[in-house]
Amino acid sequence: MTTRQHDFLVFIGRFQPYHLGLGRVVAQALDAARHVIVLIVSAHRPACVRNPWSFRAREAMIRATLSAEDNTRLHVAPIMDATYNADLWLANVQTPVSGLVAAH
């Protein structure tokens, strides 16, 4: 069994598009931690040129690049944007992270 340095790592991004560079970050996080939490920003915005993919489509793109074993250690959650509101942004990040950590 591989000993990993961290229990959880968190990676926040839009992932529009999910590309090889982002894939490398996720792979490195999975090497370093037992669990990786990916928080997808702009998750509930309507499709537009800047955000063409839905939350579910972006999650599927990420998961499609991983093995079945790695997918069991990857946790993906949507978060809402909170432009110019640092307190709300922090709460939007902390809430899913706390819930996922508590669940494991």
Coordinates of N, CA and C in Angstrom, one line a residue:
M1 N 0.8 -1.2 0.0 CA 0.0 0.0 0.0 C 0.9 1.2 0.0
T2 N 0.5 2.2 -0.8 CA 1.3 3.5 -0.9 C 1.0 4.4 0.3
T3 N 2.0 4.9 0.9 CA 1.8 5.9 1.9 C 1.7 7.3 1.3
R4 N 0.7 8.0 1.5 CA 0.5 9.3 1.0 C 0.7 10.3 2.0
Q5 N 1.3 11.5 1.6 CA 1.7 12.5 2.6 C 0.5 13.2 3.2
H6 N -0.7 13.3 2.5 CA -1.8 14.1 2.9 C -3.1 13.2 2.9
D7 N -4.0 13.5 3.8 CA -5.3 12.8 3.7 C -6.1 13.4 2.6
F8 N -6.2 14.7 2.5 CA -7.0 15.4 1.5 C -6.2 16.5 0.9
L9 N -6.4 16.7 -0.4 CA -6.0 17.9 -1.1 C -7.2 18.5 -1.9
V10 N -7.2 19.8 -2.0 CA -8.3 20.5 -2.7 C -7.8 21.2 -3.9
F11 N -8.5 21.1 -5.0 CA -8.1 21.7 -6.3 C -9.4 22.5 -6.7
I12 N -9.3 23.8 -6.9 CA -10.4 24.6 -7.3 C -10.1 25.2 -8.7
G13 N -11.2 25.1 -9.6 CA -11.0 25.7 -10.9 C -12.3 25.6 -11.7
R14 N -12.3 26.3 -12.8 CA -13.4 26.3 -13.8 C -13.4 25.0 -14.6
F15 N -12.1 24.6 -15.0 CA -12.0 23.4 -15.8 C -12.7 23.5 -17.2
Q16 N -12.6 24.7 -17.8 CA -13.2 25.0 -19.1 C -12.2 25.5 -20.0
P17 N -11.5 24.6 -20.7 CA -11.7 23.1 -20.8 C -10.8 22.4 -19.8
Y18 N -11.1 21.2 -19.5 CA -10.1 20.3 -18.8 C -9.1 19.8 -19.8
H19 N -7.8 20.1 -19.5 CA -6.7 19.8 -20.4 C -5.6 19.1 -19.7
L20 N -4.6 18.7 -20.5 CA -3.5 17.9 -20.0 C -2.8 18.5 -18.8
G21 N -2.6 19.8 -18.8 CA -2.0 20.5 -17.6 C -2.8 20.3 -16.3
L22 N -4.1 20.5 -16.4 CA -5.0 20.2 -15.3 C -4.9 18.8 -14.9
G23 N -4.9 17.9 -15.9 CA -4.8 16.5 -15.6 C -3.6 16.1 -14.8
R24 N -2.5 16.8 -15.1 CA -1.2 16.5 -14.4 C -1.3 16.9 -13.0
V25 N -2.0 18.1 -12.7 CA -2.2 18.5 -11.3 C -3.0 17.5 -10.6
V26 N -4.1 17.1 -11.1 CA -4.9 16.1 -10.5 C -4.2 14.8 -10.2
A27 N -3.4 14.3 -11.2 CA -2.6 13.1 -11.0 C -1.6 13.3 -9.9
Q28 N -0.9 14.4 -9.8 CA 0.1 14.7 -8.7 C -0.6 14.7 -7.4
A29 N -1.8 15.3 -7.4 CA -2.6 15.4 -6.1 C -3.0 14.0 -5.7
L30 N -3.4 13.1 -6.6 CA -3.8 11.8 -6.3 C -2.5 11.0 -5.8
D31 N -1.4 11.3 -6.3 CA -0.1 10.7 -5.8 C 0.2 11.1 -4.4
A32 N -0.1 12.3 -4.0 CA 0.2 12.9 -2.7 C -0.8 12.7 -1.6
A33 N -2.0 12.4 -2.0 CA -3.1 12.4 -1.0 C -4.0 11.2 -1.2
R34 N -4.6 10.8 0.0 CA -5.5 9.6 -0.1 C -6.8 10.0 -0.8
H35 N -7.2 11.3 -0.7 CA -8.4 11.8 -1.3 C -8.1 13.1 -1.9
V36 N -8.7 13.4 -3.1 CA -8.6 14.7 -3.8 C -10.0 15.2 -4.0
I37 N -10.2 16.5 -3.5 CA -11.5 17.2 -3.7 C -11.3 18.2 -4.8
V38 N -12.1 18.1 -5.9 CA -12.1 19.0 -7.0 C -13.4 19.8 -6.9
L39 N -13.2 21.1 -6.7 CA -14.3 22.1 -6.6 C -14.4 22.8 -7.9
I40 N -15.6 22.6 -8.6 CA -15.8 23.2 -9.9 C -16.5 24.5 -9.7
V41 N -15.9 25.6 -10.1 CA -16.4 27.0 -10.0 C -17.3 27.3 -11.2
S42 N -18.2 28.2 -11.1 CA -19.2 28.6 -12.1 C -20.1 27.4 -12.4
A43 N -20.4 26.6 -11.4 CA -21.1 25.3 -11.7 C -22.5 25.5 -12.1
H44 N -23.2 26.5 -11.7 CA -24.6 26.6 -12.0 C -24.9 27.8 -13.0
R45 N -23.9 28.3 -13.6 CA -24.1 29.4 -14.6 C -24.7 28.8 -15.9
P46 N -25.5 29.6 -16.6 CA -25.9 29.1 -17.9 C -24.8 29.0 -18.9
A47 N -24.9 28.2 -19.9 CA -23.9 28.0 -20.9 C -23.7 29.3 -21.7
C48 N -22.4 29.6 -21.9 CA -22.0 30.8 -22.7 C -20.7 30.5 -23.3
V49 N -20.1 31.5 -24.0 CA -18.8 31.3 -24.7 C -17.7 31.1 -23.6
R50 N -17.8 31.8 -22.5 CA -16.8 31.6 -21.5 C -16.9 30.4 -20.7
N51 N -18.1 29.9 -20.5 CA -18.5 28.7 -19.7 C -19.4 27.8 -20.5
P52 N -18.8 27.1 -21.5 CA -19.6 26.3 -22.4 C -20.1 24.9 -21.9
W53 N -19.5 24.4 -20.8 CA -19.8 23.1 -20.3 C -20.5 23.2 -18.9
S54 N -21.5 22.3 -18.7 CA -22.2 22.2 -17.5 C -21.3 21.6 -16.4
F55 N -21.7 21.7 -15.2 CA -20.9 21.0 -14.1 C -20.8 19.5 -14.4
R56 N -21.8 18.9 -14.7 CA -21.8 17.4 -15.0 C -20.9 17.1 -16.1
A57 N -20.9 17.9 -17.2 CA -20.0 17.6 -18.3 C -18.5 17.7 -17.9
R58 N -18.2 18.8 -17.1 CA -16.8 18.9 -16.6 C -16.4 17.8 -15.7
E59 N -17.3 17.4 -14.8 CA -17.0 16.3 -13.9 C -16.7 15.0 -14.8
A60 N -17.5 14.8 -15.8 CA -17.3 13.6 -16.6 C -16.0 13.7 -17.4
M61 N -15.6 14.9 -17.8 CA -14.3 15.0 -18.5 C -13.2 14.6 -17.6
I62 N -13.2 15.1 -16.4 CA -12.2 14.8 -15.4 C -12.2 13.3 -15.1
R63 N -13.3 12.7 -14.8 CA -13.3 11.3 -14.4 C -12.9 10.4 -15.5
A64 N -13.2 10.8 -16.7 CA -12.8 10.0 -17.9 C -11.3 9.8 -18.0
T65 N -10.6 10.6 -17.4 CA -9.1 10.5 -17.6 C -8.5 9.7 -16.5
L66 N -9.3 9.2 -15.5 CA -8.7 8.5 -14.3 C -9.1 7.0 -14.3
S67 N -8.3 6.3 -13.6 CA -8.6 4.9 -13.5 C -9.8 4.7 -12.5
A68 N -10.4 3.5 -12.5 CA -11.5 3.2 -11.5 C -11.0 3.5 -10.1
E69 N -9.8 3.0 -9.8 CA -9.3 3.2 -8.4 C -9.2 4.7 -8.1
D70 N -8.6 5.4 -9.0 CA -8.4 6.9 -8.7 C -9.8 7.6 -8.6
N71 N -10.8 7.1 -9.4 CA -12.1 7.8 -9.3 C -12.7 7.5 -7.9
T72 N -12.4 6.5 -7.2 CA -12.9 6.3 -5.9 C -12.3 7.2 -4.9
R73 N -11.2 7.8 -5.2 CA -10.5 8.7 -4.3 C -10.7 10.2 -4.7
L74 N -11.4 10.4 -5.8 CA -11.7 11.7 -6.3 C -13.1 12.1 -5.9
H75 N -13.3 13.3 -5.4 CA -14.6 13.8 -4.9 C -14.7 15.1 -5.7
V76 N -15.8 15.3 -6.4 CA -16.1 16.5 -7.2 C -17.3 17.1 -6.7
A77 N -17.3 18.5 -6.5 CA -18.4 19.2 -6.0 C -18.5 20.5 -6.7
P78 N -19.7 21.0 -6.9 CA -19.9 22.3 -7.5 C -19.8 23.4 -6.5
I79 N -19.3 24.6 -6.9 CA -19.4 25.8 -6.0 C -19.8 27.0 -6.8
M80 N -20.5 27.9 -6.1 CA -21.0 29.1 -6.8 C -19.9 30.2 -6.7
D81 N -20.0 31.0 -7.7 CA -19.1 32.2 -7.8 C -19.6 33.2 -6.7
A82 N -18.7 34.0 -6.2 CA -19.0 35.0 -5.2 C -18.1 36.2 -5.5
T83 N -18.3 36.8 -6.6 CA -17.5 37.9 -7.1 C -17.6 39.1 -6.1
Y84 N -16.4 39.5 -5.6 CA -16.3 40.7 -4.7 C -16.8 40.4 -3.3
N85 N -17.0 39.2 -3.0 CA -17.5 38.8 -1.6 C -16.6 37.7 -1.1
A86 N -15.5 38.1 -0.4 CA -14.6 37.1 0.1 C -15.2 36.2 1.1
D87 N -16.0 36.7 2.0 CA -16.6 35.9 3.0 C -17.5 34.8 2.4
L88 N -18.3 35.2 1.5 CA -19.2 34.2 0.8 C -18.4 33.2 0.0
W89 N -17.3 33.6 -0.7 CA -16.4 32.7 -1.4 C -15.8 31.7 -0.4
L90 N -15.3 32.1 0.7 CA -14.8 31.2 1.7 C -15.8 30.2 2.2
A91 N -17.0 30.7 2.5 CA -18.0 29.8 2.9 C -18.4 28.8 1.8
N92 N -18.4 29.2 0.5 CA -18.7 28.3 -0.6 C -17.7 27.3 -0.8
V93 N -16.4 27.5 -0.4 CA -15.4 26.5 -0.5 C -15.4 25.6 0.8
Q94 N -15.5 26.2 1.9 CA -15.4 25.5 3.2 C -16.6 24.5 3.4
T95 N -17.8 24.8 2.9 CA -18.9 24.0 3.2 C -18.8 22.6 2.5
P96 N -18.5 22.5 1.2 CA -18.4 21.2 0.6 C -17.1 20.4 1.1
V97 N -16.1 21.2 1.3 CA -14.8 20.5 1.8 C -15.1 19.9 3.2
S98 N -15.7 20.7 4.1 CA -15.9 20.1 5.4 C -16.9 18.9 5.3
G99 N -17.9 19.0 4.5 CA -18.8 17.9 4.4 C -18.1 16.6 3.8
L100 N -17.3 16.8 2.8 CA -16.6 15.6 2.2 C -15.6 15.0 3.2
V101 N -14.9 15.9 3.9 CA -13.9 15.4 4.9 C -14.6 14.6 6.0
A102 N -15.7 15.2 6.5 CA -16.4 14.5 7.6 C -17.0 13.2 7.1
A103 N -17.4 13.1 5.9 CA -17.9 11.8 5.4 C -16.9 10.7 5.2
H104 N -15.6 11.1 5.2 CA -14.6 10.1 5.1 C -13.7 10.0 6.3

